[in-house]
Coordinates of C-alpha atoms in Angstrom, one line a residue:
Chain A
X819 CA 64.1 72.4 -31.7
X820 CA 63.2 74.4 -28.9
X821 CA 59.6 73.4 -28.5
X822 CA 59.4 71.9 -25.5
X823 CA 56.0 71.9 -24.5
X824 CA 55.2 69.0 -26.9
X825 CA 56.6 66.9 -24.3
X826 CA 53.3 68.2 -21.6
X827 CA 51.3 65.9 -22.5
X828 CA 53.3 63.3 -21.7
X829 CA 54.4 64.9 -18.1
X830 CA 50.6 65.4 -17.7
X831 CA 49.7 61.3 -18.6
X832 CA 52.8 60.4 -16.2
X833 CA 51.2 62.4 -13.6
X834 CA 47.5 61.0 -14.1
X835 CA 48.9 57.5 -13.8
X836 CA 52.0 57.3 -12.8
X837 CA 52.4 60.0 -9.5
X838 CA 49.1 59.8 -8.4
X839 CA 48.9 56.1 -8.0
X840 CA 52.1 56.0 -6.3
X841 CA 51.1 58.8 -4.1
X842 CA 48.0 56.4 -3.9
X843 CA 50.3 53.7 -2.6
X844 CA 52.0 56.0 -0.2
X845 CA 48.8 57.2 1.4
X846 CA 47.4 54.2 2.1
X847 CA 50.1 52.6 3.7
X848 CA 50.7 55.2 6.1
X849 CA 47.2 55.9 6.9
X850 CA 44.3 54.3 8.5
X851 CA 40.8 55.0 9.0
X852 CA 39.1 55.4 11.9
X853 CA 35.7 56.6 13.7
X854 CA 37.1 60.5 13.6
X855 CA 38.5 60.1 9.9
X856 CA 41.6 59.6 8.0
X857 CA 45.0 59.4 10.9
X858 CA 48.4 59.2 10.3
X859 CA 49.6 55.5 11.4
X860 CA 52.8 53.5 11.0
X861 CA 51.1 50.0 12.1
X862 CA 51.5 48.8 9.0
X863 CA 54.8 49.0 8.7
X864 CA 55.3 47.6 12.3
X865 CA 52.8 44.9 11.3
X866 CA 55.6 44.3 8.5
X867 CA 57.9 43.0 11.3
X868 CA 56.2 40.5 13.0
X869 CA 58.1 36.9 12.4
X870 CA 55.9 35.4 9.3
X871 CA 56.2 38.6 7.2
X872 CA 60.0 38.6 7.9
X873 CA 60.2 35.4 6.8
X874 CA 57.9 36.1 4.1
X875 CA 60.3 38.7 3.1
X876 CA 63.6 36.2 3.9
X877 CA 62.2 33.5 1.5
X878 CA 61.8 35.7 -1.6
X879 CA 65.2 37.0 -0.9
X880 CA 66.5 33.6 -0.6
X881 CA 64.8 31.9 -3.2
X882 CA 65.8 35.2 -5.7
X883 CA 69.6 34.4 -5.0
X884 CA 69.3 31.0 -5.4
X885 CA 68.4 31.1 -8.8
X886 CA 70.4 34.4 -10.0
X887 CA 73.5 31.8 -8.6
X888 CA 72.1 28.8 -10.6
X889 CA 71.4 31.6 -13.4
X890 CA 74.9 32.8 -13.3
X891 CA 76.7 29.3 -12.9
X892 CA 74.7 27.9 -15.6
X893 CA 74.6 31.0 -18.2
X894 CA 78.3 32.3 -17.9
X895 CA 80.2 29.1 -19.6
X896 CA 77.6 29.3 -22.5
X897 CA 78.0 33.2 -23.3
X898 CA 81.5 32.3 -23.5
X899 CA 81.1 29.7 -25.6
X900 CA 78.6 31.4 -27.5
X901 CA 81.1 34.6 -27.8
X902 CA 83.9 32.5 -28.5
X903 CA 85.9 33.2 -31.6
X904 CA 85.5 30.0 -33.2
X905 CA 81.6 29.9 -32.9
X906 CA 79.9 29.7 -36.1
X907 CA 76.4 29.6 -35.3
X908 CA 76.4 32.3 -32.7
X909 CA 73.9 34.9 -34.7
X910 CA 71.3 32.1 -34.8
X911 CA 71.7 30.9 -31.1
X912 CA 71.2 34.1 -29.9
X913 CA 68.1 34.5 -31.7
X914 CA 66.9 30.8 -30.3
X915 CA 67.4 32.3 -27.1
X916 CA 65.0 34.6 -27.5
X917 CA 62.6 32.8 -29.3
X918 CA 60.8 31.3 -26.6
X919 CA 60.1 34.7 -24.8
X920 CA 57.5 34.9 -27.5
X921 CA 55.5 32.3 -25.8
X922 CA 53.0 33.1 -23.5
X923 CA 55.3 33.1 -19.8
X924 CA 52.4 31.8 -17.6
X925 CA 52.0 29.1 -20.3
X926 CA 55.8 28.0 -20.7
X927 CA 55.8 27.7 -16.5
X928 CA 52.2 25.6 -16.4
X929 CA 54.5 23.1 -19.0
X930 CA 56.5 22.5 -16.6
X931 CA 53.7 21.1 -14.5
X932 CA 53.3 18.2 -17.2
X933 CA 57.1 17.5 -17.2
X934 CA 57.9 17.4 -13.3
X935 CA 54.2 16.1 -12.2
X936 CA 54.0 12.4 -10.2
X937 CA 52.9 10.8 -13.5
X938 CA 54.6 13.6 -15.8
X939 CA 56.7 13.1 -18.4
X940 CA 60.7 12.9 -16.5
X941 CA 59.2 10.7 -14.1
X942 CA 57.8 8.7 -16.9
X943 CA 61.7 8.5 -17.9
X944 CA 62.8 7.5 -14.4
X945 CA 60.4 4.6 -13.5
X946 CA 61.3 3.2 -17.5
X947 CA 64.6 3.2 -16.3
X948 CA 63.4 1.1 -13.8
X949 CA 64.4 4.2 -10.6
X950 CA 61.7 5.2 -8.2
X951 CA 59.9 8.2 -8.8
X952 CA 61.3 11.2 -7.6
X953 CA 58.8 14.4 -6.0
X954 CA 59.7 17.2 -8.3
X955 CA 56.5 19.8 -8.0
X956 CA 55.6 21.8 -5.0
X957 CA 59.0 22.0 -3.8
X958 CA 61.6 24.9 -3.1
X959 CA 63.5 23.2 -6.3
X960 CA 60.3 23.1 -8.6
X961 CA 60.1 27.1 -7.5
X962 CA 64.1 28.2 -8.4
X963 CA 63.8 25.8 -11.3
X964 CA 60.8 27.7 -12.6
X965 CA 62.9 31.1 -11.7
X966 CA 66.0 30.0 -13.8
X967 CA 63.6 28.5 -16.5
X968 CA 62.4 32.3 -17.1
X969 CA 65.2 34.4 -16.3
X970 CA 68.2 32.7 -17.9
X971 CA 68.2 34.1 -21.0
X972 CA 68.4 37.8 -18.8
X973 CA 71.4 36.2 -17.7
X974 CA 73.4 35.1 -20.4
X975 CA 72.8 38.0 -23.1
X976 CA 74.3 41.1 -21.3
X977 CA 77.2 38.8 -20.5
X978 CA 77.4 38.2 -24.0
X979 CA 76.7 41.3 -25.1
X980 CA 80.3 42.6 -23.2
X981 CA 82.0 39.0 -23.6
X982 CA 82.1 40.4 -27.4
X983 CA 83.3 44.2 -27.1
X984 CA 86.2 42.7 -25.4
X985 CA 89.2 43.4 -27.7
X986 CA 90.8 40.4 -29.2
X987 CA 94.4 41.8 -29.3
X988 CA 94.3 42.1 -25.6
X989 CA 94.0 38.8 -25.1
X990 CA 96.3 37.7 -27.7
X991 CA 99.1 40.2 -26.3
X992 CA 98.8 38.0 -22.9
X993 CA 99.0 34.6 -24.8
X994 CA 102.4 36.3 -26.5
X995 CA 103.5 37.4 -23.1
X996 CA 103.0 33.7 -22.4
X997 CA 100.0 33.6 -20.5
X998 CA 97.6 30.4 -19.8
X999 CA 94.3 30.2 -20.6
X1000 CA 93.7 30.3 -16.8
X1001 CA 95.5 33.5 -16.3
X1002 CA 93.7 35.0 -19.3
X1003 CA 90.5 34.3 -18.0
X1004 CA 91.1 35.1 -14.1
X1005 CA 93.2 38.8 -15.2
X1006 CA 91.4 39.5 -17.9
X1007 CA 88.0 38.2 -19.8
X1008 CA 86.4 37.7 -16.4
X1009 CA 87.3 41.3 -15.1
X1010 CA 86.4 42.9 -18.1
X1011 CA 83.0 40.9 -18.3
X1012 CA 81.7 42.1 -14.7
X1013 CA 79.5 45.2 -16.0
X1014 CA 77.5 42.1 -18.1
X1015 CA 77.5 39.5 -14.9
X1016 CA 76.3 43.1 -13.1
X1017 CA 73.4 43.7 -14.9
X1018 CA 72.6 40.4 -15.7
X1019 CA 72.5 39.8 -11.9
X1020 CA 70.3 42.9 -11.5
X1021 CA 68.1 41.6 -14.5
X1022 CA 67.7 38.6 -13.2
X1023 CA 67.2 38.8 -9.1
X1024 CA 64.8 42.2 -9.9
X1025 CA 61.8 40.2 -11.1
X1026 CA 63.0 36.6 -9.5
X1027 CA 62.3 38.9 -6.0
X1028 CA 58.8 40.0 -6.9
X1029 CA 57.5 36.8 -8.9
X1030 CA 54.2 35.8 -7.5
X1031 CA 53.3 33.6 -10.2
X1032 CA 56.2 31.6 -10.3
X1033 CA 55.9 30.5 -7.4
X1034 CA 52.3 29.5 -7.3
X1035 CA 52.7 27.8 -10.1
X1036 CA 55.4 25.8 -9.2
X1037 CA 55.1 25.9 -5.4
X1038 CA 51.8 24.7 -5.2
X1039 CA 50.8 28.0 -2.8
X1040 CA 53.1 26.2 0.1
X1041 CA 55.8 28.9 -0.8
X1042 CA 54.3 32.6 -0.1
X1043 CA 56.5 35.6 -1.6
X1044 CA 56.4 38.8 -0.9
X1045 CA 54.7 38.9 -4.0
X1046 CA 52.5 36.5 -3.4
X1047 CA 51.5 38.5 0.1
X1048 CA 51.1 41.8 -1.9
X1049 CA 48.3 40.1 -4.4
X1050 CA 46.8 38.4 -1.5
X1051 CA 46.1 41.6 0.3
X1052 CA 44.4 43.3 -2.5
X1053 CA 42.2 40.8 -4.2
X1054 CA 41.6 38.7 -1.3
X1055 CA 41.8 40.0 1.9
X1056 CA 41.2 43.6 0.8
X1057 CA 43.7 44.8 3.4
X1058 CA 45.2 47.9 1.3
X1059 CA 47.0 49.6 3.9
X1060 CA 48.9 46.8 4.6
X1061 CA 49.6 45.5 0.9
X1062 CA 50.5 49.3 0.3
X1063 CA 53.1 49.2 3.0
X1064 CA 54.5 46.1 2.0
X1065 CA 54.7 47.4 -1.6
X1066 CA 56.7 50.1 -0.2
X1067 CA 59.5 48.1 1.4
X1068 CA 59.2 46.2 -1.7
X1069 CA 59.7 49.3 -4.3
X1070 CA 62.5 50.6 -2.1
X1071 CA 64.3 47.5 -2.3
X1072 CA 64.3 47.1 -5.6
X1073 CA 65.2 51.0 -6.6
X1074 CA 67.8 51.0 -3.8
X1075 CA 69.7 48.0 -5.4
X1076 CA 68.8 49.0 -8.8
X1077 CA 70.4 52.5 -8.0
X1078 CA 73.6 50.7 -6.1
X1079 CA 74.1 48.4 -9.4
X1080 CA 73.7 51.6 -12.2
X1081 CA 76.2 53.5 -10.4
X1082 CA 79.0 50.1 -10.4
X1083 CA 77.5 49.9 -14.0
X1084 CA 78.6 53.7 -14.9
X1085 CA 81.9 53.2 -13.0
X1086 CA 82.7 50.5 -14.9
X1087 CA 80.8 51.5 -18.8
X1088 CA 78.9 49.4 -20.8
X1089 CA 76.9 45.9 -20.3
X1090 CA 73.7 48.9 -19.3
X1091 CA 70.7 48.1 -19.5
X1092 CA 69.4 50.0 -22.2
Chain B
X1159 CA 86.2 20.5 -26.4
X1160 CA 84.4 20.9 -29.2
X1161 CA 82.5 18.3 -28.5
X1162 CA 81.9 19.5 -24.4
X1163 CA 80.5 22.7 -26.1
X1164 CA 78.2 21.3 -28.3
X1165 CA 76.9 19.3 -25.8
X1166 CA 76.4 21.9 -23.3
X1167 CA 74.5 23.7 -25.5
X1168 CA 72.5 21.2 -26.3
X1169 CA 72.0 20.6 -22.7
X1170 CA 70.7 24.5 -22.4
X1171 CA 68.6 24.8 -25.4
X1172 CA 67.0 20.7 -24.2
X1173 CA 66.1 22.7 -20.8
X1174 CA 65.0 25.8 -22.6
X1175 CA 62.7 24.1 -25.4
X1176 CA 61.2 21.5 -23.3
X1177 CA 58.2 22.6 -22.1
X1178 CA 57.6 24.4 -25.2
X1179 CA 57.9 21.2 -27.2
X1180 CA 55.7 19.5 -24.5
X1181 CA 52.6 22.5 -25.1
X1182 CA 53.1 21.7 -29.0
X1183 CA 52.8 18.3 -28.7
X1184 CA 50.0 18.1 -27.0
X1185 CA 48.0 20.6 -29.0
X1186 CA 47.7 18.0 -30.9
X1187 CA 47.1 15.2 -28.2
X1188 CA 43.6 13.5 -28.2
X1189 CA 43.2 13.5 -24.5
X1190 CA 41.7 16.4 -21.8
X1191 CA 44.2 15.4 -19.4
X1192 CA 47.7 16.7 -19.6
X1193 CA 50.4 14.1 -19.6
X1194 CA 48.3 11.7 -21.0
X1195 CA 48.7 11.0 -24.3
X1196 CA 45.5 9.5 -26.1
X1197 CA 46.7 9.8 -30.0
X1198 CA 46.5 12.0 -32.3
X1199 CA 44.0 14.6 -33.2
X1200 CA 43.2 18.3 -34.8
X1201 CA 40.1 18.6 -33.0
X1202 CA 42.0 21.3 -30.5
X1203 CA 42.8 23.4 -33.5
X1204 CA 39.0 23.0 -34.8
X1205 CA 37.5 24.0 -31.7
X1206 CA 39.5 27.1 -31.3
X1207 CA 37.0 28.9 -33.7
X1208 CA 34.2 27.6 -31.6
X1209 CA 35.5 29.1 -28.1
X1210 CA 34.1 32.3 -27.3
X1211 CA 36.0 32.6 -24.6
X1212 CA 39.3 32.5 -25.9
X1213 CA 38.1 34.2 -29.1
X1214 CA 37.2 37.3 -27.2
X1215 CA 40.6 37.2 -25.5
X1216 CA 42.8 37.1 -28.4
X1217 CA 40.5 39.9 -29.9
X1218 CA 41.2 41.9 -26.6
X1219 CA 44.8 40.9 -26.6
X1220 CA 45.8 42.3 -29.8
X1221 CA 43.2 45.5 -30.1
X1222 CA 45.1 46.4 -27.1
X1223 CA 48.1 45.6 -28.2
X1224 CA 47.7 47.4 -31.4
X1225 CA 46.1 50.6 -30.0
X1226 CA 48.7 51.0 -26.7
X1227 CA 51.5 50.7 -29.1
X1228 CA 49.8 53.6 -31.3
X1229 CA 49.2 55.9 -28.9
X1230 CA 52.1 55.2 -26.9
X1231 CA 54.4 55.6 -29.7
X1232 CA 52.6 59.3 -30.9
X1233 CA 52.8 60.2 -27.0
X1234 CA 56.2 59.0 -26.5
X1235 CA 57.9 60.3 -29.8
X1236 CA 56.5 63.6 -29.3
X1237 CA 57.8 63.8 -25.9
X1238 CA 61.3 62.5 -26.8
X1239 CA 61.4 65.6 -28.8
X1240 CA 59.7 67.9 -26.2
X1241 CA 62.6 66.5 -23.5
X1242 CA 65.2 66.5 -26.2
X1243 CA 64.9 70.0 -26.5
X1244 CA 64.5 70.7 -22.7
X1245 CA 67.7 71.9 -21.0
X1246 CA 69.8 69.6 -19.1
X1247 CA 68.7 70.0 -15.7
X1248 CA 65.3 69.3 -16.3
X1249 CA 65.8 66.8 -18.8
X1250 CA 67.6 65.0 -16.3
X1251 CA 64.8 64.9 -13.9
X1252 CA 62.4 63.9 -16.3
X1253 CA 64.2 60.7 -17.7
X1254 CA 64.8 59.6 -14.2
X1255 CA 60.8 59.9 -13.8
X1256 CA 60.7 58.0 -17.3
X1257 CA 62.7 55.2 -15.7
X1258 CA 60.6 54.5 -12.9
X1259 CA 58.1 52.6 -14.2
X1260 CA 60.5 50.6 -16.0
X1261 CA 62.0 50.0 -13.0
X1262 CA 59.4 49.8 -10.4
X1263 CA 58.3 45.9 -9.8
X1264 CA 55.3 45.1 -12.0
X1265 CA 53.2 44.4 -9.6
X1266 CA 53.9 47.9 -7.7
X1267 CA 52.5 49.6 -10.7
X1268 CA 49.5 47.3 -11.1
X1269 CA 48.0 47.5 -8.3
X1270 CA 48.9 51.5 -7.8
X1271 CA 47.1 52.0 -11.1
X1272 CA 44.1 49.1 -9.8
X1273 CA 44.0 51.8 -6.7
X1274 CA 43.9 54.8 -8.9
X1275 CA 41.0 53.4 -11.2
X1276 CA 39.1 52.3 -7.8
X1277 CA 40.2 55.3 -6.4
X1278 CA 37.5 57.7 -8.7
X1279 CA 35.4 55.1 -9.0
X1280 CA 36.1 54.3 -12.5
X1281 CA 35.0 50.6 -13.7
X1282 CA 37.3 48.1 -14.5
X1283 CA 37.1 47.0 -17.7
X1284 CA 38.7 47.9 -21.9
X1285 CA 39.6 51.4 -20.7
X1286 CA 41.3 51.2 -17.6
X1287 CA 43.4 47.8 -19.4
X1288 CA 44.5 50.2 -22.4
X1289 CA 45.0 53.2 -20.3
X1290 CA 47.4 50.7 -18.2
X1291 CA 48.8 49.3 -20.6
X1292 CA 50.0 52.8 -22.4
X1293 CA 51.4 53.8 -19.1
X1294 CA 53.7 51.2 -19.1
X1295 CA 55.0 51.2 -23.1
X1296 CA 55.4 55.1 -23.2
X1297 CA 59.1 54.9 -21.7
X1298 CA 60.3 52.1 -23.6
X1299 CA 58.6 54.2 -26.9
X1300 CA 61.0 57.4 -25.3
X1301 CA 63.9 55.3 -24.9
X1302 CA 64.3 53.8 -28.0
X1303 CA 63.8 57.3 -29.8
X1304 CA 65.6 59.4 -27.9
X1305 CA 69.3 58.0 -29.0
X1306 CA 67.9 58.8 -32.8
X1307 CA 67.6 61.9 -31.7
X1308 CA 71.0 62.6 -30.2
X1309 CA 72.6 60.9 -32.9
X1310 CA 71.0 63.8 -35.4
X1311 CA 72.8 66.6 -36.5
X1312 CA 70.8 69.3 -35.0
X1313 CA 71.9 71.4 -37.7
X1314 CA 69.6 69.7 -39.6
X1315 CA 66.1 71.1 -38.6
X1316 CA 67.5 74.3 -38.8
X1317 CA 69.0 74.5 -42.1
X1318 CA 65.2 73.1 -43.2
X1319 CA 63.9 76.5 -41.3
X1320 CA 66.3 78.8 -42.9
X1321 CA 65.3 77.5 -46.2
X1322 CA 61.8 78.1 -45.9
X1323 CA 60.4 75.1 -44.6
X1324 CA 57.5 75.5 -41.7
X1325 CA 58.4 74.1 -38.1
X1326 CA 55.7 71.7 -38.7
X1327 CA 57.0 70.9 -42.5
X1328 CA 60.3 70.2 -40.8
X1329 CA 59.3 67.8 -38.1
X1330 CA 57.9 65.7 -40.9
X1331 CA 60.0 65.9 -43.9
X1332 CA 63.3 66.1 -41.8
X1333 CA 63.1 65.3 -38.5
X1334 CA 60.9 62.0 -38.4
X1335 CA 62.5 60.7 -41.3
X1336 CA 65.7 60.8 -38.9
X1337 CA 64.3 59.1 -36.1
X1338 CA 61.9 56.6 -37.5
X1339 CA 64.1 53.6 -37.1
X1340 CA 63.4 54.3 -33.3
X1341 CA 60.2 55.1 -33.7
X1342 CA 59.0 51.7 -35.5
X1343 CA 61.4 49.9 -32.9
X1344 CA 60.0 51.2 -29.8
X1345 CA 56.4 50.5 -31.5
X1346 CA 57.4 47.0 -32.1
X1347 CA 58.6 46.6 -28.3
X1348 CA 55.4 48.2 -27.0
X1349 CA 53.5 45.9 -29.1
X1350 CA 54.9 42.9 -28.0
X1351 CA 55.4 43.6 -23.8
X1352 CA 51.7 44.2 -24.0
X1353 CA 51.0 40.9 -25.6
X1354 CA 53.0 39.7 -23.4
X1355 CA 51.6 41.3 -20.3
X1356 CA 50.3 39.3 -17.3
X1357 CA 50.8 40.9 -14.2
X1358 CA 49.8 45.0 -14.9
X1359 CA 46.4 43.6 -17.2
X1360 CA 45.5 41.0 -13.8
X1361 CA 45.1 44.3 -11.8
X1362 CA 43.5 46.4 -14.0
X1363 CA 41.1 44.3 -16.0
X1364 CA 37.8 43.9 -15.1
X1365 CA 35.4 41.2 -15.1
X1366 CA 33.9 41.5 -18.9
X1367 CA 37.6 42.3 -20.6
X1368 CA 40.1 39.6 -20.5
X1369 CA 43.2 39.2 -22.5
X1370 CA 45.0 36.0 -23.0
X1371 CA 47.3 35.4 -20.1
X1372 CA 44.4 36.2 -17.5
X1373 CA 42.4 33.5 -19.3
X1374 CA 46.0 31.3 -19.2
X1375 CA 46.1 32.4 -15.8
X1376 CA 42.3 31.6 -14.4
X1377 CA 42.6 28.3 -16.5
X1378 CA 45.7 27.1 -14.3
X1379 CA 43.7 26.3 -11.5
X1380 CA 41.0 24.2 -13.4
X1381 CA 43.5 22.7 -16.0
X1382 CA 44.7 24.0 -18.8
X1383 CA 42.4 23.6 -22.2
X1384 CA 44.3 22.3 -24.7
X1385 CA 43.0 24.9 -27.3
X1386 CA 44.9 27.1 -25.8
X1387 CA 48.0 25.1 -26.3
X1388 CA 46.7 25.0 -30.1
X1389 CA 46.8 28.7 -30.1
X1390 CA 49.9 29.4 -28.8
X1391 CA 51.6 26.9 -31.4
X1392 CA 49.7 28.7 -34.1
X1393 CA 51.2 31.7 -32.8
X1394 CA 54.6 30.9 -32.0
X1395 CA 54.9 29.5 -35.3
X1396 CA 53.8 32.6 -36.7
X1397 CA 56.8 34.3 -34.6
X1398 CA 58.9 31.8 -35.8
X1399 CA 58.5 32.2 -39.2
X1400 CA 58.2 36.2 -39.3
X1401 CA 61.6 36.3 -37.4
X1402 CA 63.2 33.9 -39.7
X1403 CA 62.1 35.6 -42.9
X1404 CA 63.6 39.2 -41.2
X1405 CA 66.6 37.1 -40.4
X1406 CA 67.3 35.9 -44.2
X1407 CA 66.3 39.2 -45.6
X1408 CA 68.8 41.1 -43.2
X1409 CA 71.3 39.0 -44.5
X1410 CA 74.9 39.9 -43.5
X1411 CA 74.0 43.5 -43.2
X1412 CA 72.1 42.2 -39.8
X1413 CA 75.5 41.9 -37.3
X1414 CA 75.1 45.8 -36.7
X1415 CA 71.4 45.4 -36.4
X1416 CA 71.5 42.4 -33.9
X1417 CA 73.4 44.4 -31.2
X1418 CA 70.4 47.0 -31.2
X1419 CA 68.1 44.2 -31.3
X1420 CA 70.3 43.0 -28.6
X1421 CA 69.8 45.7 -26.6
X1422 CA 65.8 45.9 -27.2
X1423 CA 65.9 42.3 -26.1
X1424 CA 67.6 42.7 -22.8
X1425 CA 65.4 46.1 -22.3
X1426 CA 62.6 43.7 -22.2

């Protein structure tokens, strides 16, 4: 099985469109045209680091770990419960909880719109319970709400996916050695379920970073992301240089944290990502 | 307890299904507006033959789906076995070039292919979509067939030589066989994240092709047709149904198989 060339064709496809528009990316946002043709130029970048683009950059950060938080408050007790040993139903839940993935994303976030809108249907249930109305869209809220909505289920299944592996008899060795259910938890299920809470993290914040959707959707266009920004300035203002640069920071972010979680998630084994 | 855990799950899988529940129903509401609900009706479902628009976009969304999955799967398994047989060092390199676009922000590789296709002048349109669309299933193809491949006794192909068989005969009658429960599950991934696709088609479509989530997408601002609502009840359904079938048929043999669905799942 020695035949590697078979594999050229692939390099050669991942070179066509996968180096060469990254290169692309790379060239432009370090480059500028001018009267006496293409110069070198980091204005782009510096243009990066003017207040509103910081904050630009601060917001998506923010919002991102706002929800992985929510994500990770709200989907931890259930992969325990799920992986508990006295849960019956656990195949099927699982499979319900990736059932609505196979609905259209942009669609399941525009529902939203008809639950949370001034007449919608939860403020229909508020003013029947005879409460004001309350202001749910175009908020920050509306915007990690529509972030948790779609990333939970990233949460929740690599936590279950170690929350199982973990060995029974370990657990029942500390009840023996007279243990509490506290103890067990703190010293042992919740230190042996980090690689899952790791990856779920990273599976979660990744994409809750560069949503531009999301928070268009959701946010009414009052809350710019960096995604947002990056769309803007290629099929709007036309400003590629600038939109390359930002994608830049962007990319680096994201493989620099990827590459800081992977190496906690090899330390530690399992929960991976693939 | 028991009780505290039922509800919480309740709780969850209320906040999960909710909206979903909310697009079904009113598939079948007799009113434009959404959250208005003006009785019953079918005439949604009876108009989706009629819309051209959304006709053509299904039609684009699932030839594209069905061709990227095909010729990323051919691209991908072959390559799987090109890097399996590559020594380490640069199989190494070339896996962590594999993971980059699986890594790399959506958005950063739409609009880096969106430059490349501008870039030599190349229209926008079927081709540059599929040719996107490939580029992004090809490592999830590689990834699900390259643990077949280590699991295989190598021995294998070789004992097939020795006894006579071609390097070609050998691929197929002993090698593919080996690795085709990869093979048909990377296929099956590729097919579905390009259905699925918003972000990577909105940069690299052009005006004529659309597929359904840029038509979702361009309908958000002007309101959402309720056809569309019909459509994706139709085709959730359909999901629905297909996954439960797979689900009795697996039977108890299926705990084994869930944790590689599992890990399918959480690739997506």
């Amino acid at each position: 099985m020695k035949k590697s060339w078979v594999a050229y064709p692939y390099l050669v496809w991942m070179i066509l469109f996968m180096l060469i528009p990254l290169l692309l990316i790379v060239f432009f946002g370090i480059t500028e045209r001018s009267g006496d043709g293409i110069i070198f130029t980091l204005e782009n970048f510096k243009r990066f680091f003017e207040p509103i683009y910081i904050m630009v950059l601060l917001r998506s950060l923010y919002l991102a770990l706002i929800s992985t938080i929510v994500c990770l408050i709200i989907g931890y007790p259930l992969s325990m419960i799920l992986a508990g040993r006295d849960y019956r139903h656990k195949r099927v839940l699982i499979l319900l909880l990736v059932i609505p993935m196979w609905m259209n994303f942009l669609l399941r976030t525009y529902a939203w719109l008809t639950l949370l809108e001034k007449n919608g249907v939860i403020n229909s249930i508020i003013t029947f319970l005879g409460l004001p109305k309350a202001d749910l869209l175009y908020n920050q809220g509306a915007v990690v709400l529509g972030m948790v909505y779609n990333f939970l289920p990233f949460m929740i299944l690599p936590i279950y996916s170690v929350l199982i592996k973990i060995d029974k008899s370990v657990i029942e060795a500390a009840e023996d050695l007279g243990a509490n259910s506290r103890t067990i938890f703190r010293k042992i299920i919740f230190p042996l379920s980090l690689p899952g809470v790791v990856s779920g993290i990273t599976m979660v914040y990744m994409p809750a970073v560069t949503t531009f959707i999301i928070s268009r959707l959701l946010g009414g266009g009052q809350f710019t992301l960096i995604g947002n920004l990056i769309e803007q300035q290629f099929l709007h203002t036309g400003d590629w240089g600038f939109g390359s640069a930002l994608s830049i920071v962007m990319m680096l972010l994201i493989l620099f944290s990827m590459a800081i979680m992977s190496k906690y998630e090899k330390e530690h084994e399992g929960g991976g990502l693939f | 307890m028991k009780f505290f855990k039922r509800f919480y799950i309740g709780l969850i899988f209320t906040f999960l299904y909710a909206p979903i529940l909310i697009l079904m129903v009113f598939s079948f509401n007799d009113s434009k507006s959404r959250g208005r609900w003006g009785g019953f009706t079918l005439k949604w479902y009876a108009d989706l033959l009629q819309d051209r628009e959304i006709m053509s976009a299904l039609y684009y969304t699932i030839l594209i789906a069905l061709l990227s999955a095909a010729i990323a799967t051919l691209i991908g398994t072959v390559a799987a076995i090109g890097i399996h047989g590559m020594n380490r060092f640069i199989r190494g390199a070339i896996i962590n070039i594999t993971y980059l676009p699986v890594l790399n922000p959506d958005i950063v590789t739409g609009i880096s292919l969106m430059m490349l296709f501008v870039f030599v002048k190349m229209e926008r349109g079927f081709l540059s979509l599929l040719l996107a669309h490939i580029t992004f299933n090809i490592p999830y193809v590689i990834f699900s067939v390259m643990p077949k491949l280590k699991q295989m006794d190598k021995h294998l192909y070789e004992a097939a030589l020795d006894l006579g068989a071609g390097p070609l005969y050998a691929y197929r009658k002993v090698i593919l066989p080996e690795i085709m429960p990869g093979v048909v599950t990377g296929m099956i991934l590729a097919f579905t994240l390009s259905i699925d696709d918003f972000v990577i088609s909105y940069f690299t479509a052009g005006a004529g092709v659309s597929n359904l989530s840029i038509i979702i997408h361009s309908m958000a601002r002007r309101g959402i047709n309720p056809t569309i609502n019909a459509l994706s009840t139709l085709m959730f359904t359909a999901v629905l149904i297909l996954l439960l079938i797979v689900n009795k048929r697996a039977g108890n043999g299926y705990d084994k198989k869930t944790k590689n669905n599992f890990e399918e799942e959480i690739a997506i």
